[in-house]
mmCIF file of C-alpha atoms in Angstrom:
data_model
loop_
_atom_site.group_PDB
_atom_site.id
_atom_site.type_symbol
_atom_site.label_atom_id
_atom_site.label_comp_id
_atom_site.label_asym_id
_atom_site.label_seq_id
_atom_site.Cartn_x
_atom_site.Cartn_y
_atom_site.Cartn_z
ATOM 1 C CA MET E 1 -18.957 12.639 7.132
ATOM 2 C CA GLN E 2 -16.385 10.529 6.685
ATOM 3 C CA MET E 3 -14.503 8.770 3.576
ATOM 4 C CA LYS E 4 -16.023 5.300 4.417
ATOM 5 C CA SER E 5 -14.605 3.972 1.554
ATOM 6 C CA LEU E 6 -10.947 3.958 3.229
ATOM 7 C CA ARG E 7 -11.865 1.521 5.210
ATOM 8 C CA LEU E 8 -12.803 -0.468 2.703
ATOM 9 C CA ILE E 9 -10.186 -0.251 0.116
ATOM 10 C CA ALA E 10 -7.667 -0.424 3.152
ATOM 11 C CA LEU E 11 -9.049 -3.990 3.746
ATOM 12 C CA LEU E 12 -8.479 -5.479 -0.013
ATOM 13 C CA LEU E 13 -5.285 -4.229 0.012
ATOM 14 C CA ASP E 14 -3.832 -6.055 3.063
ATOM 15 C CA TYR E 15 -3.116 -9.877 3.095
ATOM 16 C CA PRO E 16 -5.681 -11.770 1.744
ATOM 17 C CA GLU E 17 -7.900 -13.490 3.846
ATOM 18 C CA GLN E 18 -10.767 -16.070 3.819
ATOM 19 C CA GLU E 19 -12.783 -13.080 5.672
ATOM 20 C CA VAL E 20 -12.977 -11.265 2.807
ATOM 21 C CA ARG E 21 -13.579 -13.633 0.671
ATOM 22 C CA ASP E 22 -16.948 -14.761 2.751
ATOM 23 C CA ASN E 23 -17.882 -11.041 3.487
ATOM 24 C CA ALA E 24 -17.771 -9.990 -0.375
ATOM 25 C CA GLN E 25 -21.227 -9.647 -1.078
ATOM 26 C CA GLU E 26 -21.743 -7.025 2.180
ATOM 27 C CA LEU E 27 -18.498 -5.096 0.787
ATOM 28 C CA ASN E 28 -20.222 -5.114 -2.230
ATOM 29 C CA GLN E 29 -23.085 -3.512 -1.147
ATOM 30 C CA LEU E 30 -21.101 -1.382 1.509
ATOM 31 C CA ILE E 31 -19.273 0.072 -1.544
ATOM 32 C CA ASN E 32 -22.248 0.952 -3.243
ATOM 33 C CA GLN E 33 -23.456 2.868 -0.602
ATOM 34 C CA CYS E 34 -20.186 5.479 -0.449
ATOM 35 C CA VAL E 35 -21.525 8.528 -1.435
ATOM 36 C CA GLU E 36 -17.931 9.763 -1.941
ATOM 37 C CA LEU E 37 -17.426 7.360 -4.671
ATOM 38 C CA ASN E 38 -18.545 8.042 -8.337
ATOM 39 C CA ALA E 39 -19.990 5.488 -10.403
ATOM 40 C CA LYS E 40 -16.960 4.012 -12.102
ATOM 41 C CA GLN E 41 -15.098 3.854 -8.525
ATOM 42 C CA LYS E 42 -17.410 1.798 -7.395
ATOM 43 C CA ILE E 43 -17.072 -0.626 -10.568
ATOM 44 C CA LEU E 44 -13.988 -0.506 -9.895
ATOM 45 C CA ILE E 45 -13.229 -1.820 -6.382
ATOM 46 C CA ASN E 46 -16.495 -4.275 -7.212
ATOM 47 C CA GLN E 47 -14.420 -5.441 -10.032
ATOM 48 C CA CYS E 48 -11.563 -5.859 -7.705
ATOM 49 C CA ILE E 49 -13.692 -7.915 -5.170
ATOM 50 C CA GLU E 50 -14.790 -9.953 -7.751
ATOM 51 C CA GLN E 51 -10.989 -11.079 -8.729
ATOM 52 C CA ILE E 52 -10.264 -11.807 -5.023
ATOM 53 C CA VAL E 53 -13.301 -14.204 -4.375
ATOM 54 C CA ARG E 54 -12.699 -16.086 -8.005
ATOM 55 C CA THR E 55 -9.355 -16.572 -7.237
ATOM 56 C CA PRO E 56 -8.494 -19.438 -4.976
ATOM 57 C CA LEU E 57 -7.293 -17.895 -1.795
ATOM 58 C CA MET E 58 -3.712 -20.048 -1.797
ATOM 59 C CA ASP E 59 -3.155 -18.467 -4.975
ATOM 60 C CA LEU E 60 -4.546 -15.032 -4.175
ATOM 61 C CA GLN E 61 -1.963 -15.061 -1.384
ATOM 62 C CA ALA E 62 0.635 -16.182 -3.204
ATOM 63 C CA GLN E 63 0.210 -13.646 -6.063
ATOM 64 C CA TYR E 64 0.055 -10.678 -3.151
ATOM 65 C CA GLY E 65 3.245 -12.319 -1.882
ATOM 66 C CA ASP E 66 4.919 -11.797 -5.484
ATOM 67 C CA LEU E 67 3.450 -8.330 -5.576
ATOM 68 C CA PHE E 68 4.538 -6.837 -2.711
ATOM 69 C CA GLU E 69 6.563 -8.743 -0.592
ATOM 70 C CA ARG E 70 9.287 -9.143 -3.168
ATOM 71 C CA GLY E 71 11.338 -6.299 -4.043
ATOM 72 C CA ARG E 72 10.504 -2.915 -2.675
ATOM 73 C CA SER E 73 9.101 -0.850 -5.847
ATOM 74 C CA LEU E 74 6.010 -1.802 -4.588
ATOM 75 C CA SER E 75 6.290 -1.734 -1.098
ATOM 76 C CA LEU E 76 3.159 -1.014 0.686
ATOM 77 C CA LEU E 77 4.721 0.907 3.846
ATOM 78 C CA LEU E 78 4.894 4.512 2.660
ATOM 79 C CA PHE E 79 8.159 6.333 3.985
ATOM 80 C CA GLU E 80 10.089 3.232 1.783
ATOM 81 C CA HIS E 81 8.906 5.704 -1.446
ATOM 82 C CA VAL E 82 10.479 8.532 0.949
ATOM 83 C CA HIS E 83 12.897 8.071 3.477
ATOM 84 C CA GLY E 84 13.986 4.142 2.444
ATOM 85 C CA GLU E 85 16.508 3.419 5.436
ATOM 86 C CA SER E 86 17.899 6.806 6.154
ATOM 87 C CA ARG E 87 17.080 7.700 10.074
ATOM 88 C CA ASP E 88 14.488 10.243 8.888
ATOM 89 C CA ARG E 89 12.012 7.539 8.869
ATOM 90 C CA GLY E 90 12.292 6.779 12.129
ATOM 91 C CA GLN E 91 11.668 10.511 13.328
ATOM 92 C CA ALA E 92 8.370 10.019 10.383
ATOM 93 C CA MET E 93 7.381 6.937 11.668
ATOM 94 C CA ILE E 94 7.123 8.535 15.566
ATOM 95 C CA ASP E 95 5.650 11.890 14.224
ATOM 96 C CA LEU E 96 2.480 9.558 12.205
ATOM 97 C CA LEU E 97 2.229 7.283 15.136
ATOM 98 C CA ASN E 98 1.179 10.518 17.184
ATOM 99 C CA GLN E 99 -0.993 11.282 14.922
ATOM 100 C CA TYR E 100 -2.812 7.759 14.817
ATOM 101 C CA ILE E 101 -2.727 8.332 18.843
ATOM 102 C CA THR E 102 -4.186 12.165 18.921
ATOM 103 C CA ALA E 103 -6.965 10.781 16.689
ATOM 104 C CA GLY E 104 -7.363 7.918 19.375
ATOM 105 C CA MET E 105 -6.272 4.578 17.071
ATOM 106 C CA GLU E 106 -4.064 2.669 18.385
ATOM 107 C CA LEU E 107 -1.803 -0.151 16.693
ATOM 108 C CA THR E 108 -0.510 -3.433 17.320
ATOM 109 C CA ALA E 109 2.678 -4.761 18.111
ATOM 110 C CA LYS E 110 2.670 -5.653 14.526
ATOM 111 C CA GLN E 111 1.648 -2.805 12.975
ATOM 112 C CA LEU E 112 3.696 -0.306 11.180
ATOM 113 C CA PRO E 113 2.421 3.123 10.776
ATOM 114 C CA ASP E 114 3.341 3.672 7.163
ATOM 115 C CA TYR E 115 1.722 0.396 6.342
ATOM 116 C CA LEU E 116 -0.222 1.924 3.547
ATOM 117 C CA PRO E 117 -3.259 0.141 4.815
ATOM 118 C CA THR E 118 -3.064 1.639 8.290
ATOM 119 C CA TYR E 119 -2.755 4.751 6.874
ATOM 120 C CA LEU E 120 -6.217 4.752 5.188
ATOM 121 C CA GLU E 121 -7.381 3.066 8.001
ATOM 122 C CA TYR E 122 -6.895 6.319 9.991
ATOM 123 C CA LEU E 123 -7.481 9.007 7.280
ATOM 124 C CA SER E 124 -11.667 7.129 7.072
ATOM 125 C CA GLN E 125 -11.295 8.091 10.932
ATOM 126 C CA LEU E 126 -11.475 11.576 9.926
ATOM 127 C CA THR E 127 -13.432 14.345 8.286
ATOM 128 C CA VAL E 128 -13.488 14.651 4.460
ATOM 129 C CA TYR E 129 -11.496 17.089 4.180
ATOM 130 C CA GLU E 130 -8.748 15.992 6.726
ATOM 131 C CA SER E 131 -9.260 12.235 4.307
ATOM 132 C CA ILE E 132 -8.719 14.299 1.120
ATOM 133 C CA ASP E 133 -6.131 16.094 2.260
ATOM 134 C CA GLY E 134 -4.372 12.895 3.600
ATOM 135 C CA LEU E 135 -4.781 11.483 0.697
ATOM 136 C CA LYS E 136 -2.691 14.299 -1.014
ATOM 137 C CA ASN E 137 0.071 13.962 0.870
ATOM 138 C CA VAL E 138 1.167 10.618 -0.469
ATOM 139 C CA ALA E 139 -0.350 11.049 -3.538
ATOM 140 C CA PRO E 140 2.584 11.074 -5.988
ATOM 141 C CA ILE E 141 3.273 7.827 -4.437
ATOM 142 C CA LEU E 142 -0.234 6.423 -5.154
ATOM 143 C CA ALA E 143 0.323 7.190 -8.480
ATOM 144 C CA LEU E 144 3.577 5.396 -8.491
ATOM 145 C CA LEU E 145 2.271 2.189 -7.121
ATOM 146 C CA LYS E 146 -0.920 2.389 -9.404
ATOM 147 C CA GLU E 147 0.898 2.605 -12.463
ATOM 148 C CA ARG E 148 3.857 -0.463 -11.520
ATOM 149 C CA LEU E 149 0.448 -1.963 -10.420
ATOM 150 C CA SER E 150 -1.083 -1.215 -14.041
ATOM 151 C CA GLN E 151 2.085 -2.389 -15.789
ATOM 152 C CA ARG E 152 2.110 -5.807 -14.219
ATOM 153 C CA GLN E 153 -1.407 -5.929 -14.839
ATOM 154 C CA SER E 154 -2.373 -6.530 -11.452
ATOM 155 C CA PHE E 155 -6.504 -5.638 -10.295
ATOM 156 C CA TYR E 156 -5.014 -4.149 -7.194
ATOM 157 C CA SER E 157 -4.147 -0.829 -9.486
ATOM 158 C CA ASN E 158 -8.221 -0.775 -9.526
ATOM 159 C CA LEU E 159 -7.476 0.377 -5.695
ATOM 160 C CA LEU E 160 -4.528 2.448 -5.872
ATOM 161 C CA GLN E 161 -6.446 4.423 -9.127
ATOM 162 C CA VAL E 162 -9.275 5.016 -6.913
ATOM 163 C CA LEU E 163 -7.288 6.588 -4.320
ATOM 164 C CA VAL E 164 -5.574 8.826 -6.701
ATOM 165 C CA GLU E 165 -8.863 9.946 -7.845
ATOM 166 C CA GLN E 166 -10.023 11.104 -4.700
ATOM 167 C CA SER E 167 -7.273 12.651 -3.193
ATOM 168 C CA GLY E 168 -7.956 15.074 -6.389
ATOM 169 C CA GLU E 169 -4.141 15.522 -7.381
ATOM 170 C CA THR E 170 -3.138 16.001 -11.151
ATOM 171 C CA ILE E 171 -0.534 13.168 -11.741
ATOM 172 C CA ALA E 172 1.631 13.540 -15.202
ATOM 173 C CA GLN E 173 0.842 10.154 -15.690
ATOM 174 C CA GLU E 174 2.255 9.719 -19.328
ATOM 175 C CA LYS E 175 5.451 10.811 -18.058
ATOM 176 C CA LEU E 176 5.471 8.540 -14.865
ATOM 177 C CA ALA E 177 4.057 5.801 -17.598
ATOM 178 C CA GLU E 178 6.621 6.164 -19.529
ATOM 179 C CA THR E 179 9.530 6.170 -16.751
ATOM 180 C CA VAL E 180 8.280 3.024 -14.809
ATOM 181 C CA ALA E 181 8.524 0.931 -18.121
ATOM 182 C CA ASN E 182 11.858 1.316 -18.291
ATOM 183 C CA GLU E 183 12.574 0.952 -14.622
ATOM 184 C CA ALA E 184 15.296 -1.778 -13.888
ATOM 185 C CA LYS E 185 13.326 -4.696 -11.936
ATOM 186 C CA ASP E 186 14.304 -5.370 -8.114
ATOM 187 C CA ASP E 187 12.193 -8.160 -7.713
ATOM 188 C CA THR E 188 14.285 -10.794 -9.756
ATOM 189 C CA PRO E 189 16.317 -13.941 -7.936
ATOM 190 C CA GLN E 190 19.414 -11.668 -8.611
ATOM 191 C CA ALA E 191 18.283 -8.203 -7.291
ATOM 192 C CA LEU E 192 16.647 -10.022 -4.277
ATOM 193 C CA ASP E 193 19.658 -11.873 -3.802
ATOM 194 C CA ALA E 194 21.861 -8.321 -3.505
ATOM 195 C CA VAL E 195 19.540 -7.109 -0.969
ATOM 196 C CA TRP E 196 19.979 -9.884 1.445
ATOM 197 C CA GLU E 197 23.372 -9.899 0.902
ATOM 198 C CA GLU E 198 23.849 -6.730 2.339
ATOM 199 C CA GLU E 199 22.086 -7.499 5.449
ATOM 200 C CA GLN E 200 22.856 -9.383 8.489
ATOM 201 C CA ILE E 201 19.619 -11.494 9.372
ATOM 202 C CA LYS E 202 18.484 -11.512 12.658
ATOM 203 C CA PHE E 203 15.837 -14.217 13.189
ATOM 204 C CA LEU E 204 14.786 -13.273 16.781
ATOM 205 C CA GLY E 205 15.092 -9.994 17.966
ATOM 206 C CA ASP E 206 14.745 -8.522 22.046
ATOM 207 C CA GLU E 207 11.286 -8.421 21.363
ATOM 208 C CA GLY E 208 11.052 -12.536 20.331
ATOM 209 C CA CYS E 209 8.638 -13.317 17.315
ATOM 210 C CA ALA E 210 6.977 -10.318 17.602
ATOM 211 C CA SER E 211 10.029 -8.566 16.855
ATOM 212 C CA VAL E 212 10.638 -10.398 13.737
ATOM 213 C CA GLN E 213 6.814 -10.067 12.296
ATOM 214 C CA GLN E 214 7.305 -6.183 12.956
ATOM 215 C CA THR E 215 10.652 -5.968 11.019
ATOM 216 C CA VAL E 216 10.093 -8.365 8.572
ATOM 217 C CA HIS E 217 8.936 -5.737 5.816
ATOM 218 C CA GLN E 218 11.812 -3.543 6.625
ATOM 219 C CA LYS E 219 14.180 -6.818 6.324
ATOM 220 C CA ARG E 220 12.986 -7.518 2.434
ATOM 221 C CA PHE E 221 13.540 -3.577 1.581
ATOM 222 C CA ALA E 222 17.313 -3.524 2.219
ATOM 223 C CA HIS E 223 19.339 -0.115 0.636
ATOM 224 C CA ALA E 224 21.356 -2.527 -2.309
ATOM 225 C CA VAL E 225 18.611 -2.249 -4.719
ATOM 226 C CA VAL E 226 17.193 1.241 -5.491
ATOM 227 C CA PRO E 227 16.909 1.364 -9.709
ATOM 228 C CA GLN E 228 13.531 2.068 -8.933
ATOM 229 C CA TYR E 229 13.672 5.559 -7.266
ATOM 230 C CA LEU E 230 11.975 8.257 -8.805
ATOM 231 C CA ASP E 231 11.932 11.810 -7.819
ATOM 232 C CA ILE E 232 8.140 11.847 -7.525
ATOM 233 C CA LYS E 233 8.051 15.314 -7.001
ATOM 234 C CA ALA E 234 8.153 15.194 -10.751
ATOM 235 C CA PHE E 235 5.093 14.001 -11.714
ATOM 236 C CA ASN E 236 2.893 16.352 -9.652
ATOM 237 C CA GLY E 237 0.982 18.443 -12.318
ATOM 238 C CA ALA E 238 1.730 17.524 -15.996
#
């Protein structure tokens, strides 16, 4: 048995495309068939799909970019919240990629191993117990993303809430909410300028366009703006 809902959530967390909107009814049906979800969780995911369908595609893509592609606090690259730009991140990426290969999952040149939708797709291919274990490993990050999205009143917070609940981990949510509320914003023009000033922009790498597409996520999360980083372990268990 596998947690099919993880693949669906991965699809909804990825960059919005017309294909998802065109198949919304089918996605609703698939979610309702996921036995690992309770009634409340199914409602949360279906509400997210409804918002995706109701929002014009260009507006949806712009909203997505403003959330996940500005600043680093809402990065969907998991290791950004653990290793930042340290050398440890590179080894962690290699280790995670090896896990994917062992599971028979191959990534394209443009996919980064720690991209949350990619990680969820990988977990969806494992057994239920292995999937839950995988969610537990990143539960503090998921809770952090959920709270930041909630405070920005984004419907994507529904998806992160479901993932946190599926992990079975207890998070000190009130403490986390208070901390997030007091964070300095990292998506302001001033904060973004600070990021780019610290980097030497390289338009084409050794691998050409593919290299640019693969590193664009990393470039926008330089080490200059880090006020939102937390000791995420502090929010495990209340």
